[in-house]
mmCIF file of C-alpha atoms in Angstrom:
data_model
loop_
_atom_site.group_PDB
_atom_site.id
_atom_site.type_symbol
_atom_site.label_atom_id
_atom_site.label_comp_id
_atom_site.label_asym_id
_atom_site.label_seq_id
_atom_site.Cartn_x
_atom_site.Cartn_y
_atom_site.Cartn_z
ATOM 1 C CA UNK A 5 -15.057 -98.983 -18.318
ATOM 2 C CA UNK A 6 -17.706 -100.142 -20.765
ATOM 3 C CA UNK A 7 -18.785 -98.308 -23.810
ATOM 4 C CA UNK A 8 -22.558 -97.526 -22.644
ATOM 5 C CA UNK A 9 -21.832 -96.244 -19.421
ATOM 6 C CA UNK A 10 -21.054 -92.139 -19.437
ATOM 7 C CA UNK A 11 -18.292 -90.439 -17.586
ATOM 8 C CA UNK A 12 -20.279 -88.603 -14.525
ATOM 9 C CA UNK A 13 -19.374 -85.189 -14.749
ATOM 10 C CA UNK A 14 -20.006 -82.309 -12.284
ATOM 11 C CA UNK A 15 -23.285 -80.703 -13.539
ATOM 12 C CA UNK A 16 -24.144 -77.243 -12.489
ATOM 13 C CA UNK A 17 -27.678 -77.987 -12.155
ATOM 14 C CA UNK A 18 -27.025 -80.133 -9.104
ATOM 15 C CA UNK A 19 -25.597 -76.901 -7.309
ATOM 16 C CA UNK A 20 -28.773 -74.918 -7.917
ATOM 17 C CA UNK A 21 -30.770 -77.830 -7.029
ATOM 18 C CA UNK A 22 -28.602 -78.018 -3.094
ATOM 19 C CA UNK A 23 -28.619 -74.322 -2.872
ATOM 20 C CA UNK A 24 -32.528 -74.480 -3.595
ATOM 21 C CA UNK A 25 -32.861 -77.137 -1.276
ATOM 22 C CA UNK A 26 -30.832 -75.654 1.466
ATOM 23 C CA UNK A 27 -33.092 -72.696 1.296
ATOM 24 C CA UNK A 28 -36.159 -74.585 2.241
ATOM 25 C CA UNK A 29 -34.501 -76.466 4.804
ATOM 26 C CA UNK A 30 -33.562 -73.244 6.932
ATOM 27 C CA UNK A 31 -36.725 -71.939 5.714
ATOM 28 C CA UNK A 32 -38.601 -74.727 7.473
ATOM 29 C CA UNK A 33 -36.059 -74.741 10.298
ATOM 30 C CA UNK A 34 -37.152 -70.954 10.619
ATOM 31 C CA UNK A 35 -40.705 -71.512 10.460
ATOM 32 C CA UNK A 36 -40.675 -74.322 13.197
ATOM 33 C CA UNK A 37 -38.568 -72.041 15.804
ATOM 34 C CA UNK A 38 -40.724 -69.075 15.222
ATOM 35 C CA UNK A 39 -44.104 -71.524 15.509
ATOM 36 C CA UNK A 40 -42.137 -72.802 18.777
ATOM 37 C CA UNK A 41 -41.364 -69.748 20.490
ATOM 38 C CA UNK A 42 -44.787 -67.994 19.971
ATOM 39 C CA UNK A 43 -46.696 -71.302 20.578
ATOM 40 C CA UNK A 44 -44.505 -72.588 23.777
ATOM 41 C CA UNK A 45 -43.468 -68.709 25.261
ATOM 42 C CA UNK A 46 -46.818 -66.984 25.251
ATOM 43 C CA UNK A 47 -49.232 -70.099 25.899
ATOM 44 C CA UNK A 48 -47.301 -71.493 28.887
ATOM 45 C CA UNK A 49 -49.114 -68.935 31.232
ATOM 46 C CA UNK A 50 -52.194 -70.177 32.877
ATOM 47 C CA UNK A 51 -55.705 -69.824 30.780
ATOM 48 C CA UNK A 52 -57.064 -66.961 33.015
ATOM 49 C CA UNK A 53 -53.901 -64.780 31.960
ATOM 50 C CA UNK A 54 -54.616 -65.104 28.164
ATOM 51 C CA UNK A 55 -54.781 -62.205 26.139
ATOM 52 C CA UNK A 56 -56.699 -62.480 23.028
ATOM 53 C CA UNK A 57 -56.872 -61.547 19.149
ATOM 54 C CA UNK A 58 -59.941 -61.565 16.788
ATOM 55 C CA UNK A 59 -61.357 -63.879 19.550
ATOM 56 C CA UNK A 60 -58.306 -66.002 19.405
ATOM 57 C CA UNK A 61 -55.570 -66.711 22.273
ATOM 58 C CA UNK A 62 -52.618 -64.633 21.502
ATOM 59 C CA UNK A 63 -50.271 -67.167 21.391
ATOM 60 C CA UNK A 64 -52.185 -68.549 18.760
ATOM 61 C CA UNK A 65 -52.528 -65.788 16.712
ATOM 62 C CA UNK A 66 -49.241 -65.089 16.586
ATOM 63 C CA UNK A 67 -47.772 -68.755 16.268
ATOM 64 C CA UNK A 68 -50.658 -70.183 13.508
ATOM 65 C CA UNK A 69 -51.493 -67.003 11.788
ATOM 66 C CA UNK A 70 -48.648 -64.405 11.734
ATOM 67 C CA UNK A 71 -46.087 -66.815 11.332
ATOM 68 C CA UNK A 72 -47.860 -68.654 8.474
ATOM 69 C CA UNK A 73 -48.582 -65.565 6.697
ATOM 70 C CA UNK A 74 -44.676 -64.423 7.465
ATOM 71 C CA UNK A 75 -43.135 -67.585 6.236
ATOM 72 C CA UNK A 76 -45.660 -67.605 2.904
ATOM 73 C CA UNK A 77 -44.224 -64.022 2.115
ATOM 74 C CA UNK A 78 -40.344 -65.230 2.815
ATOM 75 C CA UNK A 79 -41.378 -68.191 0.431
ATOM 76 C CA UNK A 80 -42.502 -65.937 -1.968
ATOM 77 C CA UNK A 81 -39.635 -63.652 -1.653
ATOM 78 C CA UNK A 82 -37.341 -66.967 -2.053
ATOM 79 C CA UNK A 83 -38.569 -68.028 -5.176
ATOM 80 C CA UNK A 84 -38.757 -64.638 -6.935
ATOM 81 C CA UNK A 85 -35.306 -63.937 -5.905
ATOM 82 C CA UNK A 86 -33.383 -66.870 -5.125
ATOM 83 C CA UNK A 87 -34.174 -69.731 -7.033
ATOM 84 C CA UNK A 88 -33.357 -70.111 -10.955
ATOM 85 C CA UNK A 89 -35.050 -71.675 -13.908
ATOM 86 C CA UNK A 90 -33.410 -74.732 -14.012
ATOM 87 C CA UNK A 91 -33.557 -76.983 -17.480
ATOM 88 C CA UNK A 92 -34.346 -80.143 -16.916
ATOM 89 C CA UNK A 93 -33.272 -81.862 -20.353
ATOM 90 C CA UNK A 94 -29.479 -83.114 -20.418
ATOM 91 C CA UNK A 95 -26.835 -80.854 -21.900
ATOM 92 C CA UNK A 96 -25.224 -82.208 -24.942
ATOM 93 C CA UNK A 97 -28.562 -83.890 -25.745
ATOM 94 C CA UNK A 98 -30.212 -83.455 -29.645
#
């Protein structure tokens, strides 16, 4: 091994960082099946049979605007609560 190259070592922030990650990925995943559900279970009835919120299709309503505002508060929640301040200099480092 040469002199200039360092000795990978297992650093902690890389945990955080998959944990974080992980988080958004079944936050996302979340997101798309409750989108899915509202968007593909309530609009697959025929126009006439609509029912409707503040003027929009229910299906709608609930898919684009509930779950948005749903999944902003569980983001929120997430990064209050879940995530850590992570430093980003190396450890060691002077």
């Amino acid at each position: 091994m040469k002199q200039n190259q360092k000795v990978f070592q297992d650093d902690p922030r890389y945990r955080v960082a998959n944990r974080e990650a992980l988080i958004g990925v079944a936050l996302v995943i979340f997101n798309f099946i409750l989108w899915y559900a509202f968007a593909y279970g309530l609009g697959s009835k025929p126009v006439a049979e609509y029912n409707y919120i503040w003027g929009l299709p229910a299906w709608f309503f609930y898919s684009c605007i509930l779950v948005t505002a749903l999944i902003l508060v569980l983001v929120i929640l997430a990064v209050v609560f879940l995530f850590k301040e992570v430093p980003f200099d190396e450890e060691g480092e002077q």
